[in-house]
PDB file of C-alpha atoms in Angstrom:
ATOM      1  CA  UNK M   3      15.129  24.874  50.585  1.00 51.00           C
ATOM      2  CA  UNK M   4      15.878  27.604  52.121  1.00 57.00           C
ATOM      3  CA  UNK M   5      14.489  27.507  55.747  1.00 60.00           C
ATOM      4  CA  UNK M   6      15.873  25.923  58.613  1.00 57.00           C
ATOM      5  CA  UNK M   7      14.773  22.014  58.594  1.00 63.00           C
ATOM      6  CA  UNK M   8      15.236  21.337  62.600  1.00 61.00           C
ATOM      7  CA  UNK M   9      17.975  18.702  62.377  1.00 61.00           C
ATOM      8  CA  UNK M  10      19.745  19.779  65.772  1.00 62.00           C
ATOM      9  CA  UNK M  11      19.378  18.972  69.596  1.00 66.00           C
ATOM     10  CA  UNK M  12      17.382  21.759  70.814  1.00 67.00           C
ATOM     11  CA  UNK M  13      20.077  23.446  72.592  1.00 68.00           C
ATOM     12  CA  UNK M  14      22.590  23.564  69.987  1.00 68.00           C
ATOM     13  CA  UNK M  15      19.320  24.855  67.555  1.00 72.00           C
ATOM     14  CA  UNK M  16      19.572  28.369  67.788  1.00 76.00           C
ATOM     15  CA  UNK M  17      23.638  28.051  67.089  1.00 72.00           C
ATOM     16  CA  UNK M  18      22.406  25.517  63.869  1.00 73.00           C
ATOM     17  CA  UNK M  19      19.995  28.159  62.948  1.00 77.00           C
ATOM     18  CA  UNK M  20      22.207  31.404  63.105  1.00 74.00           C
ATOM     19  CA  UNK M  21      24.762  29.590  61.296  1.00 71.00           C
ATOM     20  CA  UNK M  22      22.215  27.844  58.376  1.00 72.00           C
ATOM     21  CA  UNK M  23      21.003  31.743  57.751  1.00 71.00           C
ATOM     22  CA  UNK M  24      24.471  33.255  57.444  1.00 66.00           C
ATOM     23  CA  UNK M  25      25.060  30.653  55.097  1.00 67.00           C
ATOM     24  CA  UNK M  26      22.354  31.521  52.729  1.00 71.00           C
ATOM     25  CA  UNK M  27      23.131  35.197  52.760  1.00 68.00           C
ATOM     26  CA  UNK M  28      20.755  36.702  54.835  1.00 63.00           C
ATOM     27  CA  UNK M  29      20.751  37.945  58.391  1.00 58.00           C
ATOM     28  CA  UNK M  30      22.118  36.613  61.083  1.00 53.00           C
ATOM     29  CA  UNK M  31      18.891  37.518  63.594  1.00 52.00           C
ATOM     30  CA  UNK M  32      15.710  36.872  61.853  1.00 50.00           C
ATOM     31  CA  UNK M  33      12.625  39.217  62.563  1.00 48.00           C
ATOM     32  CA  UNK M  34      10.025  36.941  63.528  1.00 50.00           C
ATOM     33  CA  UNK M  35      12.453  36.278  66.521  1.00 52.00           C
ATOM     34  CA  UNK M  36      12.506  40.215  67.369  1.00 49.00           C
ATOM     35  CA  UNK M  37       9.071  39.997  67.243  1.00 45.00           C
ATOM     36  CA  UNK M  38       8.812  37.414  69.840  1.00 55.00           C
ATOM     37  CA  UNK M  39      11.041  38.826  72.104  1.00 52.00           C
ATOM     38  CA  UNK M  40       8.641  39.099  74.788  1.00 62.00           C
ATOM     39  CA  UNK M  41       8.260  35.293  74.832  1.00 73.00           C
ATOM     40  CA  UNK M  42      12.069  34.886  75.606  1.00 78.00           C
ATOM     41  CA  UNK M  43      13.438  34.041  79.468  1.00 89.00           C
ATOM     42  CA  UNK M  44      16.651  36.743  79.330  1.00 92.00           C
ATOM     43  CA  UNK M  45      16.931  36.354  82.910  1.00 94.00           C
ATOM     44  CA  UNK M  46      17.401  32.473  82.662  1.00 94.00           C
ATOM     45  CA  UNK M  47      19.193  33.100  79.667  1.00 93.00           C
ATOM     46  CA  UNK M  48      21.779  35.306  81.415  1.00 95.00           C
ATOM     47  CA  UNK M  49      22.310  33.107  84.101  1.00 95.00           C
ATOM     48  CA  UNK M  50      23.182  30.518  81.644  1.00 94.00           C
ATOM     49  CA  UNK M  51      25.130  32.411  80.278  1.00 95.00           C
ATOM     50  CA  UNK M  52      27.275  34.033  82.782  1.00 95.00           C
ATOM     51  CA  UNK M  53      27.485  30.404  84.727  1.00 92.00           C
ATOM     52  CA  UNK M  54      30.558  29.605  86.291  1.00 88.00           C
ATOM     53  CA  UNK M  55      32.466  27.541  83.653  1.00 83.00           C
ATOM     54  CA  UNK M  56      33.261  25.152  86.005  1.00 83.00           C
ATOM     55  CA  UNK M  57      29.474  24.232  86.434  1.00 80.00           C
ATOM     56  CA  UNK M  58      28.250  25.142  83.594  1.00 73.00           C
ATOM     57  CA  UNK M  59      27.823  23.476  80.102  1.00 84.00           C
ATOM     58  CA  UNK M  60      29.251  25.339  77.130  1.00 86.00           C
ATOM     59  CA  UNK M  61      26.828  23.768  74.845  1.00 86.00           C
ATOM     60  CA  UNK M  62      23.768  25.195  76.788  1.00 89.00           C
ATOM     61  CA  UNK M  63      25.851  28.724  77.501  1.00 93.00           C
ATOM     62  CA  UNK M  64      26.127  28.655  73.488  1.00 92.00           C
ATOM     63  CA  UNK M  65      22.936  28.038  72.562  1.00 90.00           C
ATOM     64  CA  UNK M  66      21.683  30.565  75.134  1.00 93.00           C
ATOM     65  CA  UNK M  67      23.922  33.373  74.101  1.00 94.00           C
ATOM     66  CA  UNK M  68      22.288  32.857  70.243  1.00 91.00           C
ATOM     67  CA  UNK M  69      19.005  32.984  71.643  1.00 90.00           C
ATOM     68  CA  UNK M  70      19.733  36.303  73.340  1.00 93.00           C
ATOM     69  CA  UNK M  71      21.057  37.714  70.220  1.00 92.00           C
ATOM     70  CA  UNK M  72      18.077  35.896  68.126  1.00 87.00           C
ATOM     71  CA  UNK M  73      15.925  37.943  70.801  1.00 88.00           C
ATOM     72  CA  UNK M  74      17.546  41.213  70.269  1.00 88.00           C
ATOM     73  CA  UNK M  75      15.788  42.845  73.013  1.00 91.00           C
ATOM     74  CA  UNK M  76      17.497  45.678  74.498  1.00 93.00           C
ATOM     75  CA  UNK M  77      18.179  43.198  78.038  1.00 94.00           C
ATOM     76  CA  UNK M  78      18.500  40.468  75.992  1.00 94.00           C
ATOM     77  CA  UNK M  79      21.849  42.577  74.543  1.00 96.00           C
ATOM     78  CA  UNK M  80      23.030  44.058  78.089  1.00 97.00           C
ATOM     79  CA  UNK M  81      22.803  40.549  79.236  1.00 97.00           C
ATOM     80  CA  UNK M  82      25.434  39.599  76.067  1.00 98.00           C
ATOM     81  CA  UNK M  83      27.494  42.624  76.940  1.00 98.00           C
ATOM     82  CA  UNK M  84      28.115  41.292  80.552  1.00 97.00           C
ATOM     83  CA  UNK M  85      29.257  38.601  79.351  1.00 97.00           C
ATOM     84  CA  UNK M  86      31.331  39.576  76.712  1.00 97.00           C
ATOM     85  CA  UNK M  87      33.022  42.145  79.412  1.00 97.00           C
ATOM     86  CA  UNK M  88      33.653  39.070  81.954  1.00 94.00           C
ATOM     87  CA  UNK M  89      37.212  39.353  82.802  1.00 91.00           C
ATOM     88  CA  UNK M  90      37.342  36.173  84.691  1.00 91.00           C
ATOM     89  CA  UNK M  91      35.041  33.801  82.699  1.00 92.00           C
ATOM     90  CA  UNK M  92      36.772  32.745  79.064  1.00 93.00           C
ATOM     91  CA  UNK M  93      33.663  31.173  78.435  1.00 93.00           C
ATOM     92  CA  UNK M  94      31.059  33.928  78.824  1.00 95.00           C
ATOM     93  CA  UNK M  95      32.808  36.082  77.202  1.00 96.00           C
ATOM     94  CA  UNK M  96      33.209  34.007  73.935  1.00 95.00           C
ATOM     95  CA  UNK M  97      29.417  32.954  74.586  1.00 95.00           C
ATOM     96  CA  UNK M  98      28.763  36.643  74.484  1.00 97.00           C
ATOM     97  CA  UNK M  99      30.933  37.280  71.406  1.00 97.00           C
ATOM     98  CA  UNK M 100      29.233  34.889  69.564  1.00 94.00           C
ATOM     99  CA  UNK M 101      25.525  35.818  70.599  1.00 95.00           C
ATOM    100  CA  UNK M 102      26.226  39.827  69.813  1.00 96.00           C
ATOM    101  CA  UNK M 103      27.623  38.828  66.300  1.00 93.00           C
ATOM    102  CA  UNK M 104      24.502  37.054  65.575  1.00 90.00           C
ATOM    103  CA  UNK M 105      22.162  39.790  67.051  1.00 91.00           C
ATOM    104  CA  UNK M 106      23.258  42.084  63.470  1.00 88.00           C
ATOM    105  CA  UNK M 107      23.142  45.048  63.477  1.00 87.00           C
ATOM    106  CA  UNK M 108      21.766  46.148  66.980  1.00 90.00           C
ATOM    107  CA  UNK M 109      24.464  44.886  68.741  1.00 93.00           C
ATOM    108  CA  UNK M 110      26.752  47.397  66.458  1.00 91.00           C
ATOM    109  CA  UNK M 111      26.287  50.659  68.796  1.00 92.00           C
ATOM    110  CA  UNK M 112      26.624  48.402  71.716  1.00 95.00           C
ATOM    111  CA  UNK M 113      29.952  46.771  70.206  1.00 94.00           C
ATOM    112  CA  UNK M 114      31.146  50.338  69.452  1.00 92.00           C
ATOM    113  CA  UNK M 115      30.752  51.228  73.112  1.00 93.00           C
ATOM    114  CA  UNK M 116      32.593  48.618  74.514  1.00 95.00           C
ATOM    115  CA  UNK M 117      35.835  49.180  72.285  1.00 91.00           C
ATOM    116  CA  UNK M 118      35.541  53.248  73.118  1.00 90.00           C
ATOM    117  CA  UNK M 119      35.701  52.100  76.570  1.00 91.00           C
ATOM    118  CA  UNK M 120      39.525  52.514  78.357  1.00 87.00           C
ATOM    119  CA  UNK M 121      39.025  49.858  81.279  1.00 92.00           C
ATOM    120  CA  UNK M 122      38.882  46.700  78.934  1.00 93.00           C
ATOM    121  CA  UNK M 123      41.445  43.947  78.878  1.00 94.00           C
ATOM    122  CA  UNK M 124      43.030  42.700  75.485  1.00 94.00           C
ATOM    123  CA  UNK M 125      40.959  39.786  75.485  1.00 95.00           C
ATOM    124  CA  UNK M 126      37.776  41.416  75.701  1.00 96.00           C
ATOM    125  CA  UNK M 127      38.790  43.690  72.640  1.00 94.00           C
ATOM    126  CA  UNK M 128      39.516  41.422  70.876  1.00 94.00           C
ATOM    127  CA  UNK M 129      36.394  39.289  71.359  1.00 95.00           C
ATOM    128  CA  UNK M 130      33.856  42.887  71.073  1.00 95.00           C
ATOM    129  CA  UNK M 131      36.154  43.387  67.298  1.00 92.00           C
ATOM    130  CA  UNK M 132      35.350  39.792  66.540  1.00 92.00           C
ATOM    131  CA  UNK M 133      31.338  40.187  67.458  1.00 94.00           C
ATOM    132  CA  UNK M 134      31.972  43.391  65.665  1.00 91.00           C
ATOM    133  CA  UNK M 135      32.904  41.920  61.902  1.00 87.00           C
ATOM    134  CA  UNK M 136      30.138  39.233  62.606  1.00 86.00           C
ATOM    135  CA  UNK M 137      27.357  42.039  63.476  1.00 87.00           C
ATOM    136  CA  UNK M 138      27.835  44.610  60.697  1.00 79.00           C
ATOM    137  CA  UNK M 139      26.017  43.306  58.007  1.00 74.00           C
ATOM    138  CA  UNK M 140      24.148  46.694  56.648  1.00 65.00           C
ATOM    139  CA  UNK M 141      25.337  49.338  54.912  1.00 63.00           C
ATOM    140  CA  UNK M 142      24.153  51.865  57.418  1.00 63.00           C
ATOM    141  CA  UNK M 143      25.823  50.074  60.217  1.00 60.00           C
ATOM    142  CA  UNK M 144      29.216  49.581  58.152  1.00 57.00           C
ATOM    143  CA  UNK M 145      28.690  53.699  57.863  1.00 55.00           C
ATOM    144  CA  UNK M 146      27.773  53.644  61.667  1.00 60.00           C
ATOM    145  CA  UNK M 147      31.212  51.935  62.087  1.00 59.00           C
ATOM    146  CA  UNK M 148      33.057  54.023  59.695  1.00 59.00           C
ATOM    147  CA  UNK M 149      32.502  57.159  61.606  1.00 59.00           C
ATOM    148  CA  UNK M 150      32.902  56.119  64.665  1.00 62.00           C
ATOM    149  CA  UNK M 151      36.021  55.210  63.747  1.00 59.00           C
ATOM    150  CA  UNK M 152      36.888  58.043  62.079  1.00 55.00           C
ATOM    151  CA  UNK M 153      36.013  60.148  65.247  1.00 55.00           C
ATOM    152  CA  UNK M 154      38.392  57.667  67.301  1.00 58.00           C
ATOM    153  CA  UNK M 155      40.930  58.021  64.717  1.00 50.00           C
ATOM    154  CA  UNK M 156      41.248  61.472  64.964  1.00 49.00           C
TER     155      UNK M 156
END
Protein backbone atom coordinates (compact mmCIF):
# COMPACT_ATOMS: atom_id res chain seq x y z
CA UNK A 1 0.00 0.00 0.00
CA UNK A 2 1.40 2.83 -0.63
CA UNK A 3 -1.20 5.70 -0.33
CA UNK A 4 -2.38 7.33 2.60
CA UNK A 5 -5.36 5.09 4.22
CA UNK A 6 -7.17 8.10 6.32
CA UNK A 7 -6.66 6.68 9.81
CA UNK A 8 -6.29 10.23 11.56
CA UNK A 9 -8.67 12.96 13.09
CA UNK A 10 -9.01 15.34 10.36
CA UNK A 11 -6.95 17.95 11.85
CA UNK A 12 -3.99 16.04 12.68
CA UNK A 13 -4.48 14.46 8.73
CA UNK A 14 -2.41 16.60 6.83
CA UNK A 15 0.55 16.15 9.68
CA UNK A 16 -0.34 11.99 9.28
CA UNK A 17 -0.12 12.48 5.62
CA UNK A 18 3.19 14.55 5.25
CA UNK A 19 4.74 12.25 7.57
CA UNK A 20 3.24 8.66 5.85
CA UNK A 21 4.88 10.18 2.37
CA UNK A 22 8.29 11.01 3.81
CA UNK A 23 8.25 7.68 5.03
CA UNK A 24 7.88 5.97 1.77
CA UNK A 25 10.50 8.06 0.07
CA UNK A 26 8.79 10.44 -1.84
CA UNK A 27 7.95 14.08 -1.41
CA UNK A 28 6.97 15.70 1.30
CA UNK A 29 4.14 18.05 -0.71
CA UNK A 30 2.31 16.00 -3.16
CA UNK A 31 1.17 17.64 -6.56
CA UNK A 32 -2.36 17.00 -6.68
CA UNK A 33 -2.34 19.32 -3.54
CA UNK A 34 -0.44 22.18 -5.64
CA UNK A 35 -2.91 21.69 -7.99
CA UNK A 36 -5.68 22.43 -5.70
CA UNK A 37 -4.31 25.26 -4.22
CA UNK A 38 -7.00 27.46 -5.19
CA UNK A 39 -9.45 25.39 -3.10
CA UNK A 40 -7.36 26.11 0.12
CA UNK A 41 -8.57 28.97 2.92
CA UNK A 42 -4.73 30.58 3.50
CA UNK A 43 -6.31 33.37 5.15
CA UNK A 44 -8.08 31.08 7.79
CA UNK A 45 -5.17 29.06 7.66
CA UNK A 46 -2.87 31.92 8.74
CA UNK A 47 -4.92 33.00 11.38
CA UNK A 48 -4.71 29.60 12.76
CA UNK A 49 -1.68 29.65 12.52
CA UNK A 50 -0.35 32.78 13.90
CA UNK A 51 -3.11 32.44 16.94
CA UNK A 52 -2.10 33.54 20.15
CA UNK A 53 -0.79 30.36 21.88
CA UNK A 54 -2.62 31.08 24.71
CA UNK A 55 -5.97 30.64 22.73
CA UNK A 56 -5.07 28.68 20.34
CA UNK A 57 -4.79 24.82 19.88
CA UNK A 58 -1.44 23.47 18.74
CA UNK A 59 -3.03 20.52 17.21
CA UNK A 60 -5.20 22.69 14.81
CA UNK A 61 -2.06 25.37 14.36
CA UNK A 62 -0.15 22.01 13.25
CA UNK A 63 -2.33 20.65 11.04
CA UNK A 64 -2.89 24.08 9.46
CA UNK A 65 0.72 24.93 8.98
CA UNK A 66 0.96 21.30 6.83
CA UNK A 67 -1.87 22.29 4.89
CA UNK A 68 -0.21 25.57 3.94
CA UNK A 69 2.87 23.84 2.95
CA UNK A 70 0.67 20.88 1.24
CA UNK A 71 -0.84 24.06 -0.64
CA UNK A 72 2.38 25.53 -1.68
CA UNK A 73 0.89 28.58 -3.01
CA UNK A 74 3.04 31.49 -3.04
CA UNK A 75 0.57 33.14 0.17
CA UNK A 76 0.13 29.97 1.39
CA UNK A 77 4.30 30.17 1.99
CA UNK A 78 4.42 34.02 3.11
CA UNK A 79 1.77 33.05 5.50
CA UNK A 80 4.45 30.08 6.89
CA UNK A 81 7.23 32.62 6.79
CA UNK A 82 5.33 34.96 9.27
CA UNK A 83 5.12 32.57 11.33
CA UNK A 84 8.28 31.06 11.31
CA UNK A 85 9.74 34.84 11.85
CA UNK A 86 7.33 35.33 15.05
CA UNK A 87 9.60 36.47 17.70
CA UNK A 88 7.06 36.31 20.39
CA UNK A 89 4.98 33.18 19.54
CA UNK A 90 7.17 29.71 20.19
CA UNK A 91 4.38 28.08 18.73
CA UNK A 92 3.96 29.72 15.31
CA UNK A 93 7.11 29.67 14.68
CA UNK A 94 7.64 25.84 15.14
CA UNK A 95 4.11 25.52 13.31
CA UNK A 96 5.79 27.40 10.54
CA UNK A 97 9.01 25.35 10.65
CA UNK A 98 7.26 22.38 10.29
CA UNK A 99 4.75 23.47 7.43
CA UNK A 100 7.86 25.05 5.19
CA UNK A 101 9.80 21.68 5.61
CA UNK A 102 6.93 19.87 4.24
CA UNK A 103 6.20 22.42 1.39
CA UNK A 104 9.83 20.77 -0.45
CA UNK A 105 11.43 22.39 -2.36
CA UNK A 106 9.57 25.80 -2.83
CA UNK A 107 9.97 26.79 0.46
CA UNK A 108 13.99 26.43 -0.23
CA UNK A 109 14.49 30.13 -1.78
CA UNK A 110 12.18 31.36 0.84
CA UNK A 111 14.23 29.46 3.70
CA UNK A 112 17.42 30.87 2.10
CA UNK A 113 16.05 34.38 2.51
CA UNK A 114 15.25 34.26 5.90
CA UNK A 115 18.80 32.96 7.11
CA UNK A 116 20.54 35.85 4.68
CA UNK A 117 18.50 38.12 6.67
CA UNK A 118 20.63 40.13 9.74
CA UNK A 119 17.50 41.08 12.00
CA UNK A 120 16.62 37.38 13.05
CA UNK A 121 16.88 36.03 16.55
CA UNK A 122 18.75 32.64 17.30
CA UNK A 123 15.65 30.89 17.62
CA UNK A 124 14.26 31.71 14.43
CA UNK A 125 17.59 30.48 12.71
CA UNK A 126 17.58 27.83 14.03
CA UNK A 127 13.98 26.83 13.28
CA UNK A 128 14.38 28.36 9.17
CA UNK A 129 17.91 25.66 9.22
CA UNK A 130 15.64 23.00 10.60
CA UNK A 131 12.66 23.68 7.81
CA UNK A 132 15.70 23.98 5.69
CA UNK A 133 17.16 20.11 5.98
CA UNK A 134 13.39 19.02 5.91
CA UNK A 135 12.67 21.06 2.49
CA UNK A 136 15.67 20.19 0.31
CA UNK A 137 14.83 17.09 -1.09
CA UNK A 138 16.04 17.67 -4.97
CA UNK A 139 19.13 17.75 -6.34
CA UNK A 140 18.65 21.14 -7.89
CA UNK A 141 17.58 22.62 -4.65
CA UNK A 142 20.57 20.89 -2.63
CA UNK A 143 22.66 22.85 -5.64
CA UNK A 144 20.33 25.93 -4.97
CA UNK A 145 21.58 25.61 -1.33
CA UNK A 146 25.10 24.89 -2.11
CA UNK A 147 25.66 28.16 -3.79
CA UNK A 148 24.01 30.17 -1.83
CA UNK A 149 26.08 29.15 0.64
CA UNK A 150 29.02 29.37 -1.05
CA UNK A 151 28.22 33.10 -1.90
CA UNK A 152 27.58 33.64 2.02
CA UNK A 153 30.68 31.87 2.73
CA UNK A 154 32.75 33.98 0.91
Amino acid sequence: MTGWPGLAAPDAAPVCESIWRWHLGGATAPDKAKALAGDVDVDALRKTVLADPQAGDEGLRMGAAYSLGACGSAAALSALVDALCCETNESSRRAGSHGLGSAGDAAVPLLLQVLGAADHSPLVVGCAVDALGEAATSPDSGLSLSLSLSLSLS
